[in-house]
Coordinates of C-alpha atoms and ligand atoms in Angstrom, one line a residue:
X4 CA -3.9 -32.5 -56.8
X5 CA -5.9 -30.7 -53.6
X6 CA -2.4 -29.0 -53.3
X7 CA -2.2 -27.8 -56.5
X8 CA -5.2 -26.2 -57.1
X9 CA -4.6 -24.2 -54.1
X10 CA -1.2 -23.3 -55.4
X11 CA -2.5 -22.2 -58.4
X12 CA -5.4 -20.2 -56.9
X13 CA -3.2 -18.3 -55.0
X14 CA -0.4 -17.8 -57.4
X15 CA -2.7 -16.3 -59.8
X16 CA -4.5 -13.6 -57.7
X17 CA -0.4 -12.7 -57.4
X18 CA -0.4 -13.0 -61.3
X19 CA -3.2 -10.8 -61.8
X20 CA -2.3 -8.4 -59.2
X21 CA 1.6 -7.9 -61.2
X22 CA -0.3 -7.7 -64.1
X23 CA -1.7 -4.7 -63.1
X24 CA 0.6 -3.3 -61.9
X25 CA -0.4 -3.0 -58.7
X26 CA 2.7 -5.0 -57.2
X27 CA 6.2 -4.6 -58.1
X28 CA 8.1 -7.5 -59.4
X29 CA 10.6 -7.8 -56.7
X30 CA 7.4 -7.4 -54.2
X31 CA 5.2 -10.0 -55.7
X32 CA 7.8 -12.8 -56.2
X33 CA 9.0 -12.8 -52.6
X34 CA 4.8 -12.8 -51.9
X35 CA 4.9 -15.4 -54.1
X36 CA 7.4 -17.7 -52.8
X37 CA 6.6 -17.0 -49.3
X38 CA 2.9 -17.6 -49.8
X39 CA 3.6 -21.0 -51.9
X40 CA 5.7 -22.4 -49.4
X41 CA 3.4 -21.4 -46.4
X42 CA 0.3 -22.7 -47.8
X43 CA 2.5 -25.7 -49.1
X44 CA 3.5 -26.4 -45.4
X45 CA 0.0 -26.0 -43.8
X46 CA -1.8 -28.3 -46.4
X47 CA 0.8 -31.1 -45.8
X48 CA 0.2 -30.7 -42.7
X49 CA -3.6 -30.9 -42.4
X50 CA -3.9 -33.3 -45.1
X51 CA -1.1 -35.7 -43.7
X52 CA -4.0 -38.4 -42.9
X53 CA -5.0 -38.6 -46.2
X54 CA -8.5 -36.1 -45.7
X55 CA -8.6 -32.7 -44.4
X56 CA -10.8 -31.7 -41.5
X57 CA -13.0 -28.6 -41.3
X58 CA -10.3 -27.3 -38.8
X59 CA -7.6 -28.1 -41.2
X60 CA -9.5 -26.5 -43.8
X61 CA -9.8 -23.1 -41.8
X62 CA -6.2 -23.2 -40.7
X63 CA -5.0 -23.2 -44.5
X64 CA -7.7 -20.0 -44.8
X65 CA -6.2 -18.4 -42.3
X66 CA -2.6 -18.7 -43.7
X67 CA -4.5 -17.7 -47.4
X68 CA -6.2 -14.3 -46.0
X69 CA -2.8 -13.4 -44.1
X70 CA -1.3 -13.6 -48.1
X71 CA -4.2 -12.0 -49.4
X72 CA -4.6 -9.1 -47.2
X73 CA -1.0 -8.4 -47.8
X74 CA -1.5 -8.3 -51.3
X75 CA -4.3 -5.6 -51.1
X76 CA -2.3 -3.6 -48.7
X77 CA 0.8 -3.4 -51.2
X78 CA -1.2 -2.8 -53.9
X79 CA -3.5 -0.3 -52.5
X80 CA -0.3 1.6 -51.6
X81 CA 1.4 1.5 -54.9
X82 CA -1.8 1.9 -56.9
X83 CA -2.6 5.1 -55.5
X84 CA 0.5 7.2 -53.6
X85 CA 3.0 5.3 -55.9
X86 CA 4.8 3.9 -52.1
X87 CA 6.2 0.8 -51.6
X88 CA 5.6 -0.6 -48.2
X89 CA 9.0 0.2 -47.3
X90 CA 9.0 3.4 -47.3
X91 CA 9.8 5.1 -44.0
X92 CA 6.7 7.4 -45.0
X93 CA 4.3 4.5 -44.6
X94 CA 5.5 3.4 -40.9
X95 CA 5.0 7.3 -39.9
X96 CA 2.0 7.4 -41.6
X97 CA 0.1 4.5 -39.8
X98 CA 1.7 4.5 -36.8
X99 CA 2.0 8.0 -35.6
X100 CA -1.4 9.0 -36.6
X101 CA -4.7 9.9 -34.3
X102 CA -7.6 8.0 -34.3
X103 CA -9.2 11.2 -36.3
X104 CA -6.6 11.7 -38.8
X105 CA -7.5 7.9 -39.5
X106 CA -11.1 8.4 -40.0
X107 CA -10.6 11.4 -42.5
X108 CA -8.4 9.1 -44.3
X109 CA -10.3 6.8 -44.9
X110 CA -13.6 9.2 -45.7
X111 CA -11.0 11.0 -48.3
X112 CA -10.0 7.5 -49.7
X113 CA -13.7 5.5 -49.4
X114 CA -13.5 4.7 -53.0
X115 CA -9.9 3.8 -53.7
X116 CA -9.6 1.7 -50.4
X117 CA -13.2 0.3 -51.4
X118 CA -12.0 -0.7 -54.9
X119 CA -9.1 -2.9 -52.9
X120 CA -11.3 -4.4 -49.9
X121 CA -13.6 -5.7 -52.5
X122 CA -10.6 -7.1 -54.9
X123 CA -8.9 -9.0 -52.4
X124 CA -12.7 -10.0 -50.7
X125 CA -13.4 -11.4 -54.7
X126 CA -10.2 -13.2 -54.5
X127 CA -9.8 -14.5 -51.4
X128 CA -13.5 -15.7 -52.3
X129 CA -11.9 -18.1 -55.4
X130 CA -9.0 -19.1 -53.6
X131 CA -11.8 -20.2 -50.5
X132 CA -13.9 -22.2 -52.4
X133 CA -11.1 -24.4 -54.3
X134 CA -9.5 -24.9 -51.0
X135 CA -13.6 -25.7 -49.0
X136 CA -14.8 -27.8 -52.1
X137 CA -12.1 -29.7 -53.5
X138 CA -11.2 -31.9 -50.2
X139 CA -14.1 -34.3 -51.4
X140 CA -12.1 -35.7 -53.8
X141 CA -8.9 -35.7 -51.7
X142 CA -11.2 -38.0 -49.4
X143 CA -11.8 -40.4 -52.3
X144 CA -7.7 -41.1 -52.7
X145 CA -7.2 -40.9 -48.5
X146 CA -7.3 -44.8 -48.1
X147 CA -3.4 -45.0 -49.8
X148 CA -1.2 -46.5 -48.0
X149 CA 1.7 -44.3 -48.0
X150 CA 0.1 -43.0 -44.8
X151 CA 3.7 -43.6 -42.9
X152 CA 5.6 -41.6 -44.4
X153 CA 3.1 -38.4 -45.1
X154 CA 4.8 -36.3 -42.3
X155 CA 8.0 -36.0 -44.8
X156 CA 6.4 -33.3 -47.0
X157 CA 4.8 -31.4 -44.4
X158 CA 8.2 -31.2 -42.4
X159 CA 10.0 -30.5 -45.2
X160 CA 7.8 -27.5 -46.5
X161 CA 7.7 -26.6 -43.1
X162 CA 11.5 -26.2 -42.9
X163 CA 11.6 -24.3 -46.3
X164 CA 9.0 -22.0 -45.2
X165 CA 11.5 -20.9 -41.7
X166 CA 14.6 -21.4 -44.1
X167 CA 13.3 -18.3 -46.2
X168 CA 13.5 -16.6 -43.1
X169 CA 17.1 -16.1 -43.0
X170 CA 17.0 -14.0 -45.6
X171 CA 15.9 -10.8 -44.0
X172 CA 14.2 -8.9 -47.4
X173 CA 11.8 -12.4 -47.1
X174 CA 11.2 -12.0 -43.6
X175 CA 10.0 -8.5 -43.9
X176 CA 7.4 -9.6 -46.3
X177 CA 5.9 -12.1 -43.9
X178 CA 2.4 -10.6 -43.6
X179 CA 2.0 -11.5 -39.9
X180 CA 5.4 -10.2 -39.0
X181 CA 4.9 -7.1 -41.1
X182 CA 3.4 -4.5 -39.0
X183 CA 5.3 -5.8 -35.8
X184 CA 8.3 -5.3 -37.8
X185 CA 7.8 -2.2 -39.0
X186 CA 6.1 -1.4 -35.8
X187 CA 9.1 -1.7 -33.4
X188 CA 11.5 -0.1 -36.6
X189 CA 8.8 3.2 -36.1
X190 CA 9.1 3.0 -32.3
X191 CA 12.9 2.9 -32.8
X192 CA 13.1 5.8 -34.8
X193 CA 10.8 7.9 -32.4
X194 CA 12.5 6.6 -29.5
X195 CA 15.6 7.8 -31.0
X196 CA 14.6 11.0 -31.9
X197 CA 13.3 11.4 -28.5
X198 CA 16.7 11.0 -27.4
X199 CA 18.1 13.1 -29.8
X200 CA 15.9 15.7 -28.5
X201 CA 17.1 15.5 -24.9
X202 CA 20.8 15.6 -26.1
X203 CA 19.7 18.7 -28.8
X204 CA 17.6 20.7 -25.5
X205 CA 20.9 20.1 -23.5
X206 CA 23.7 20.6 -26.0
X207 CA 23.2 24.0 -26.9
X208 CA 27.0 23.9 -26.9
X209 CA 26.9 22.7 -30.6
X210 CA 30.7 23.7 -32.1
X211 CA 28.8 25.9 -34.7
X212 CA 26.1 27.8 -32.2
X213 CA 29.3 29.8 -31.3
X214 CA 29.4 31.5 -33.9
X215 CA 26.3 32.7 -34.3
X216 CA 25.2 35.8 -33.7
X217 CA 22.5 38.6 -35.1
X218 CA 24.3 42.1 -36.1
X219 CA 21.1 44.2 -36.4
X220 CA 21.2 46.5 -33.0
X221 CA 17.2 47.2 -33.9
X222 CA 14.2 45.2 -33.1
X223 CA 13.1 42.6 -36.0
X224 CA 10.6 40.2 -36.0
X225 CA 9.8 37.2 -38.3
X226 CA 6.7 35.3 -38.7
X227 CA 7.5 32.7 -40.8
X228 CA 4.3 31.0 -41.9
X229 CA 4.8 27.0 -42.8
X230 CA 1.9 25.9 -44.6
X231 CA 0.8 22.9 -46.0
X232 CA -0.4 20.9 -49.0
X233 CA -0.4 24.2 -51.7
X234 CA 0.5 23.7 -55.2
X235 CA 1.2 26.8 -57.1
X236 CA -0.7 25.2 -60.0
X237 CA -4.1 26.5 -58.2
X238 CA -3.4 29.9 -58.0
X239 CA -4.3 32.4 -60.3
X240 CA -0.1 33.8 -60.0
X241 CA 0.7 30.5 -62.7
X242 CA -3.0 31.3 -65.1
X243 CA -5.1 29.2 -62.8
X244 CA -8.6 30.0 -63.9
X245 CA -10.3 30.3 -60.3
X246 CA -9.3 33.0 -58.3
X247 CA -8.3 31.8 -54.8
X248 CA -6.3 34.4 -53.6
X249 CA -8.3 37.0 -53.8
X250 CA -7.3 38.8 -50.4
X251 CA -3.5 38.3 -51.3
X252 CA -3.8 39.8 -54.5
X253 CA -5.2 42.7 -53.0
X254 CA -2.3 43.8 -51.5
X255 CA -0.1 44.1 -54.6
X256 CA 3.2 45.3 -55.1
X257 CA 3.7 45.0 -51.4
X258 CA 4.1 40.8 -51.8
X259 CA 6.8 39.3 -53.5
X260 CA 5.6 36.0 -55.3
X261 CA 8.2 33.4 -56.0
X262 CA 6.4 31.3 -58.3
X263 CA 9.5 28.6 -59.1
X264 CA 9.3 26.8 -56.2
X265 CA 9.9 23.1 -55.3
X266 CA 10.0 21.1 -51.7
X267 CA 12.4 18.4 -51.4
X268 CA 10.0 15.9 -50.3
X269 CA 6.3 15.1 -50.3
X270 CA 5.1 14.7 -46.9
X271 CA 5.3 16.4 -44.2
X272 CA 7.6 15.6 -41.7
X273 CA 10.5 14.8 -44.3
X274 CA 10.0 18.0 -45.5
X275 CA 10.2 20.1 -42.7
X276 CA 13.0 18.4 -40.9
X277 CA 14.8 19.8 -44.0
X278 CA 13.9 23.4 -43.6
X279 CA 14.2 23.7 -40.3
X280 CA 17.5 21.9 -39.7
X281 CA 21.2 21.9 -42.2
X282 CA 19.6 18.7 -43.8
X283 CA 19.3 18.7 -47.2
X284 CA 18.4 16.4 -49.9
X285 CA 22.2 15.2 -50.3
X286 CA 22.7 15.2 -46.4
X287 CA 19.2 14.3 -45.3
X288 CA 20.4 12.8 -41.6
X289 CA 21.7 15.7 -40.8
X290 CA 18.7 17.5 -38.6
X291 CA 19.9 14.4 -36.2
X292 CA 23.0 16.0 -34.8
X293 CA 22.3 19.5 -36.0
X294 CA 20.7 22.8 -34.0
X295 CA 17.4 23.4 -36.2
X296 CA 16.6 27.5 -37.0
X297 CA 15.0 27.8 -33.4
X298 CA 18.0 26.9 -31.2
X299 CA 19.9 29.1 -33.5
X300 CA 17.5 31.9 -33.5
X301 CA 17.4 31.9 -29.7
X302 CA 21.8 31.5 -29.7
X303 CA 21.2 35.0 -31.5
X304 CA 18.8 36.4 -29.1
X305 CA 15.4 35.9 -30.1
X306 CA 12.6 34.6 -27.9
X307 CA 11.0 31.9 -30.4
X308 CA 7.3 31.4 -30.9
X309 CA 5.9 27.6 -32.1
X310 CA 1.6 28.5 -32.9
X311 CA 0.6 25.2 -34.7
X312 CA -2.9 24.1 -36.0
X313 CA -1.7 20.8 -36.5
X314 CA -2.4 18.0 -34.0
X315 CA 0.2 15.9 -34.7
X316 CA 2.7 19.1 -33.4
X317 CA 2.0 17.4 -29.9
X318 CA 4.1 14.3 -30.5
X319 CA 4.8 14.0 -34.4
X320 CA 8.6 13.6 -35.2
X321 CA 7.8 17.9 -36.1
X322 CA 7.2 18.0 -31.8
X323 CA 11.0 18.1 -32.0
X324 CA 11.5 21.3 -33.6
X325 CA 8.6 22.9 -31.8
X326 CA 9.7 22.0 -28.6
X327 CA 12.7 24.1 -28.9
X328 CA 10.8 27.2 -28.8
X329 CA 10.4 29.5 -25.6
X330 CA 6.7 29.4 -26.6
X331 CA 4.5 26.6 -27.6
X332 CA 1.3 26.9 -28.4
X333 CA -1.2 24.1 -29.9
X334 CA -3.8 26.0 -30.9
X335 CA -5.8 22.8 -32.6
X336 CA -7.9 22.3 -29.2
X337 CA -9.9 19.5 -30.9
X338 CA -7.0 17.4 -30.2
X339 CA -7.6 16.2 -34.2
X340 CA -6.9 17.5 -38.2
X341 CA -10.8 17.6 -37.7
X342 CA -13.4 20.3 -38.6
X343 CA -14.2 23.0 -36.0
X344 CA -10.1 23.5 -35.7
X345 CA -10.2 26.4 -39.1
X346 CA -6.5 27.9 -39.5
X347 CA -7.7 31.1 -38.1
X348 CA -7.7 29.8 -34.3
X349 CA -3.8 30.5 -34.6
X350 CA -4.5 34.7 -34.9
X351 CA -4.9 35.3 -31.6
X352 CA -2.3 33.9 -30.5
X353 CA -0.4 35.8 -33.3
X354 CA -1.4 38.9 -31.9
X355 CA -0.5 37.9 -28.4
X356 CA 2.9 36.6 -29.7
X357 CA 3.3 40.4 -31.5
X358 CA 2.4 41.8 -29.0
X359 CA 5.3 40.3 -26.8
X360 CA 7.7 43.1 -25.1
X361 CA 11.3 40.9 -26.3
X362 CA 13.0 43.0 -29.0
X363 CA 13.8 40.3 -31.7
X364 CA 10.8 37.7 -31.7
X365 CA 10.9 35.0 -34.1
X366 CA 7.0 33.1 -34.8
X367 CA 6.4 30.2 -36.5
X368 CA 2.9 29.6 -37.6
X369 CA 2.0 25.7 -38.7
X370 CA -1.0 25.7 -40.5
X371 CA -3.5 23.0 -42.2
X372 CA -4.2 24.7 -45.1
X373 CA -5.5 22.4 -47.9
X374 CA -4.5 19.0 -46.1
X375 CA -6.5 15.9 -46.6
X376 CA -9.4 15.9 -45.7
X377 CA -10.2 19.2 -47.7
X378 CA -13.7 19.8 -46.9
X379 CA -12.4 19.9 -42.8
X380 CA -10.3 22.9 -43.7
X381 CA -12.8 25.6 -44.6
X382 CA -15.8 27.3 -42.7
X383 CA -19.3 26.9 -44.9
X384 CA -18.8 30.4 -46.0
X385 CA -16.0 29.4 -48.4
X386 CA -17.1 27.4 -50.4
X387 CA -17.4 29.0 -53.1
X388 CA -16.3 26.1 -55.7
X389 CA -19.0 23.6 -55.0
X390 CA -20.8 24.2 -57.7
X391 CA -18.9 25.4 -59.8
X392 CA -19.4 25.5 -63.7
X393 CA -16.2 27.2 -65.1
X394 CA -13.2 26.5 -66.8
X395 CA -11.7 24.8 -64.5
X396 CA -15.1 21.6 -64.3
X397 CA -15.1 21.7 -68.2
X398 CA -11.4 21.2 -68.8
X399 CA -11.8 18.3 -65.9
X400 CA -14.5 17.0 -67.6
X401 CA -13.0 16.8 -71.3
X402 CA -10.2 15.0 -70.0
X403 CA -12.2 12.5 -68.8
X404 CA -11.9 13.1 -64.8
X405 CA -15.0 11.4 -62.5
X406 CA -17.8 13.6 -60.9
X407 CA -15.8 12.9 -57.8
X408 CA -12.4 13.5 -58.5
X409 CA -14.2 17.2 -59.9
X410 CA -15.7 17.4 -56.5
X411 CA -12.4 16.9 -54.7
X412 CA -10.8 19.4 -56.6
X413 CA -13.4 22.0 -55.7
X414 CA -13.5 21.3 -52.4
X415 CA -9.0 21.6 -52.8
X416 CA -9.6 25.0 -53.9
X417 CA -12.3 25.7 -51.1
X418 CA -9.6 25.2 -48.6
X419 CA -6.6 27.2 -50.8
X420 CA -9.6 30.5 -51.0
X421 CA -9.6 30.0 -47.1
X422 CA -6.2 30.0 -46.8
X423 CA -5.7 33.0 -48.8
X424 CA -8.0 34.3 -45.9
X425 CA -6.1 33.3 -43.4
X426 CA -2.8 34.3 -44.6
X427 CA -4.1 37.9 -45.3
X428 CA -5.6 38.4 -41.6
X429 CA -2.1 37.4 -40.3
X430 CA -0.7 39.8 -42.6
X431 CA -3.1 42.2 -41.3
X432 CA -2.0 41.7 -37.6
X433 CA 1.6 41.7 -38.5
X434 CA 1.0 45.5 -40.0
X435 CA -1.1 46.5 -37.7
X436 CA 1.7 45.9 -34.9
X437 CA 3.9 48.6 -36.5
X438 CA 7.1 46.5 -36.0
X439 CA 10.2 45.6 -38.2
X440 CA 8.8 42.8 -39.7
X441 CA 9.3 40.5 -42.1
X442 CA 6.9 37.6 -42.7
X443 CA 7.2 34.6 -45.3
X444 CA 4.9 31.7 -46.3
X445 CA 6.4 28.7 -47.7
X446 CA 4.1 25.3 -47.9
X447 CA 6.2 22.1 -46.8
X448 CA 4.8 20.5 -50.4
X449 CA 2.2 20.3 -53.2
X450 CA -0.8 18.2 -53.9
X451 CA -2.2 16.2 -56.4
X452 CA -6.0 17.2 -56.0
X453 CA -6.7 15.5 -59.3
X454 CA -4.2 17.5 -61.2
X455 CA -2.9 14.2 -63.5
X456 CA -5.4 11.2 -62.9
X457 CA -8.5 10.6 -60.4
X458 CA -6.4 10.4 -57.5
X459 CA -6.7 13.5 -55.1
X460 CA -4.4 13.0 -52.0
X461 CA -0.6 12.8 -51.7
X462 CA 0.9 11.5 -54.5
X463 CA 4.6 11.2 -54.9
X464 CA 4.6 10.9 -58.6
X465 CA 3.1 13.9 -59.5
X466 CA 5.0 17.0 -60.1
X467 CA 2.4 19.2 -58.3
X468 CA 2.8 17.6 -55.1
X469 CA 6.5 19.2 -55.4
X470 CA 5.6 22.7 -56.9
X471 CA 4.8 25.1 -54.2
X472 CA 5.6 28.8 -54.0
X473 CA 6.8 31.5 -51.8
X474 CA 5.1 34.3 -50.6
X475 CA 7.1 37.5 -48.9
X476 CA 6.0 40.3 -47.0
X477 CA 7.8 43.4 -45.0
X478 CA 6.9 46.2 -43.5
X479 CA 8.5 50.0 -44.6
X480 CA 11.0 49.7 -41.6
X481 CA 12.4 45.9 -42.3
X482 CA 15.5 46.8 -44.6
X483 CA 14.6 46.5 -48.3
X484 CA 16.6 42.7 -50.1
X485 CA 19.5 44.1 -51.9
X486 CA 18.2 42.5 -54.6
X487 CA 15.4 43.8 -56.9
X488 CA 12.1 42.5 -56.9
X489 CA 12.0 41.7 -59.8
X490 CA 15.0 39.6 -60.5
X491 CA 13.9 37.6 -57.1
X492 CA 10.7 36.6 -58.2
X493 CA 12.3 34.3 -61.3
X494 CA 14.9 32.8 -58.5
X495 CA 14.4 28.6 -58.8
X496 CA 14.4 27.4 -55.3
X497 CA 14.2 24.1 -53.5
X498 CA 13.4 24.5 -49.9
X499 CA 15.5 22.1 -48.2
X500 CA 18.0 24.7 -48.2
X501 CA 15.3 27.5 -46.8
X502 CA 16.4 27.5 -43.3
X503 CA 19.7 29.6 -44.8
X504 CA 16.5 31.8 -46.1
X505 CA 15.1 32.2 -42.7
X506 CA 18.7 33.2 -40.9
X507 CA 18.9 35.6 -43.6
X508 CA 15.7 37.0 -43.0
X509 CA 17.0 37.1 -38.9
X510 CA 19.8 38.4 -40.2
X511 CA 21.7 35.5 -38.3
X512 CA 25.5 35.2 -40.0
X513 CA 27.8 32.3 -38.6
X514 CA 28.4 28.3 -39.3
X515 CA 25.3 27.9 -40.2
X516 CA 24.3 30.6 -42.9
X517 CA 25.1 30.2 -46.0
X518 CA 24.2 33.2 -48.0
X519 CA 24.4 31.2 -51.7
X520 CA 21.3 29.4 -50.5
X521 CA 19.8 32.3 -49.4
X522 CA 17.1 33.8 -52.3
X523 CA 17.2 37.3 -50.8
X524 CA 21.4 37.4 -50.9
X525 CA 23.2 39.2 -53.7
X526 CA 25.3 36.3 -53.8
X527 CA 22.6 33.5 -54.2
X528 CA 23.4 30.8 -56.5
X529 CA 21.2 28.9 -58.7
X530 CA 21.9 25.1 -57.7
X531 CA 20.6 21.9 -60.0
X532 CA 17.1 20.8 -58.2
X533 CA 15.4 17.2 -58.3
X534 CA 12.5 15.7 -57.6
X535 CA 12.5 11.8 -56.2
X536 CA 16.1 11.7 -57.9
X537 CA 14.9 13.2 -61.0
X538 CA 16.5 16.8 -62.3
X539 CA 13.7 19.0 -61.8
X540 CA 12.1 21.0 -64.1
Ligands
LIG274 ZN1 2.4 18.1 -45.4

């Protein structure tokens, strides 16, 4: 009976928590059936005298709250980024990032995260007080005699409870072996990549670096500006109502906006290893044994620049790619994604980089740009959104958004005004250097800043954490894209083929170029695009 009600307890929290959705089928039941049997196995044991003791009691707890914090965990992650703890996203996510990056996580997610800790706390509360209050009747029933032979359950659920283990999709669920599983799989994969990195720095002899090689007998220069976190969808360029790129429109003709533009992934690091590297969303392994744009850049004669406001540049899988270049600069000297580290302190170093005497330079500028935690991306003096009262509150409002979700989407568009800032003083250094330039900003992904529900963050199952943009500049003396303006601005690209963009921009022909992926080339081809599997648009 004492077993029972435990079961049931437990079992259904689980019921309530696939119910609503927060825990996929698959998920729960192996929760389920490892939890049962677990708690099974402990109670037999602790209750194999016929009463429990207040040890016994806390030992079943113990196994209960391993079960139950499990539970939250999952369903905190697929309630609100749509993940299942299997992604390879998650392990990256919680093992490869700083102390601060942690605390802005959590000060961006208080209320979600809250909504969770204080489910599972309400549960775990039920399932404690069947398992502390029932024993008293368990007591009552202790003086059987069957006493001998009460070890035979308990070694039997005991042997269940290991047997699961064979099976390896069970074992991963095991809530106590979780995190050291997934731990040592992350440390794996940046071990390896570590090693790949080694073997990448040495073997510059790559079959296809051959046959690179730039034509252009001139100086060029590209500054190639990777942003991050921008959706298109909060820019005036697709009827946005808020103008937050004020300082870009300013200039023009003289930008080309591509305005049909998806990433292949929705974090970072996924992203970027895609269009950097030959990887692309049907080959995504390949930035493992392939040179990225910087070795081949540097094949072809450029000295490579690597200015990054991002913290995790240092020793984030992205360290691999910067690495490679002849100059590495982390500009983020707050050692954090926290506040006091504003885009801008990557300029100077822009201007320094510019100002550099090597004829063909190539820069890469990693900014924050609108990443989570917005209200750390932007000086005071931007923002302007706070408050707002405009189109943008009232629709939010009719369609039923919270006062906070509102608030998040301000501050979003706080930190997209500021990067409009940003992005216009680099353009400004870039002209004022006189040189054959061309510069490009492409965002590794979108965001969701409460675009379909509540949720502001990353958020794999929305479309605007895909759709990004591209925006192109060049100065008089860069040669003019064969193609018209204005047939490249209606181009549909996906950007895990944009590192063919970038050699074409370096004017790098070889192995590695492929001109069909290029959206400057005459002959660029229009290629199917999806999204998580999904043909996109
Ligand atoms: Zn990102």
């Amino acid at each position: 009976m004492l077993l029972i009600g435990r079961i049931a307890a437990f079992s259904s929290v689980a019921a309530v928590y696939l119910l609503l959705g927060w825990l996929n089928w698959s998920m729960g039941l192996k929760l389920e059936l490892l939890g049962t049997t677990a708690l099974l196995a402990v109670s037999a044991w602790t209750t194999r005298n016929g009463y429990e003791s207040k040890a016994g009691k806390s030992l079943v707890l113990l196994t209960g709250a391993c079960f139950f914090v499990a539970l939250g965990f999952h369903a905190f992650l697929r309630d609100f980024f749509g993940l299942a703890p299997d992604d390879e996203y998650v392990a990256t996510a919680l093992f490869a990032s700083d102390q601060s990056e942690a605390t802005e996580f959590v000060q961006q997610h208080a209320l979600q995260l809250a909504k969770h800790v204080l489910s599972v706390l309400l549960a775990f509360g039920a399932f404690g007080s069947v398992v502390w209050w029932k024993p008293a009747a368990a007591k009552q029933t202790g003086d059987s005699p069957r006493r001998r032979g009460a070890w035979i359950p308990a070694v039997f659920f005991s042997m269940v409870f290991l047997l699961l283990h064979l099976n390896p999709t069970l074992r991963k669920q095991n809530p106590v072996l979780y995190f050291p599983i997934r731990y040592s799989g992350w440390k794996n994969d940046v071990e390896t990549t570590r090693r790949l990195q080694a073997v990448t720095a040495v073997a510059n002899n790559d079959s296809g670096l051959v046959s690179l090689g730039c034509a252009d007998d001139q100086p060029r220069t590209v500054v190639f500006v990777l942003g991050e976190s921008i959706t298109r969808l909060n820019l005036p360029l697709t009827g946005y109502p808020r103008n937050t790129t004020p300082e870009l429109d300013s200039l023009g003709s003289e930008l080309i906006w591509f305005p049909d533009v998806v990433s292949s992934d929705y974090s970072t690091t996924p992203s970027v290893q895609k269009m950097l590297t030959p990887a692309t969303l049907e080959q995504p392994n390949l930035w493992r044994t392939k040179p990225d744009v910087l070795v081949m850049a540097k094949k072809a004669g450029y000295k490579t620049f690597w200015i990054s406001n991002h913290s995790t540049d240092a020793n984030g899988q992205v360290s691999i790619f910067a690495s490679h270049a002849d100059v590495l600069v982390l500009a983020n000297k707050g050692a954090s994604r926290g506040e006091g580290s504003y885009d801008e302190v990557v300029l100077p170093y822009l201007q320094t980089a510019l100002g550099d005497p090597a004829p063909r330079k190539f820069i890469v500028l990693h900014l924050l740009n609108a990443h989570p935690a917005y209200y750390f991306r932007y000086p005071k003096s931007f923002a302007r959104f706070n408050d707002a009262d405009d189109a943008v509150t009232k629709g939010m409002k009719a369609a039923g958004r919270r006062f906070w979700a509102v608030r998040m989407r301000n501050y979003y568009d706080n930190a997209v005004l500021y990067t409009d800032h940003v992005l216009k003083r680099s353009l400004d250094l870039c002209r004022v250097s006189g040189q054959r330039l061309a510069w490009i900003y492409v965002p590794d992904h979108g965001q969701d800043a409460a675009h379909t529900s509540n949720f502001s963050g990353h958020n794999a199952r929305s479309r605007s954490q895909f759709e990004t943009l591209m925006i192109f500049w060049r100065s008089p003396s860069f040669p003019a894209p064969a193609v018209d303006a204005g047939a490249l601005r209606t181009r549909p690209y996906q950007t895990d083929v944009f590192d063919h963009t970038l050699l074409g921009l370096l004017n790098i022909s070889g192995d590695y170029y492929d001109p069909k992926r290029d959206i400057f080339s005459e002959q660029f081809e229009q290629v199917a695009r999806t999204i998580r599997g999904t043909p996109y648009p």
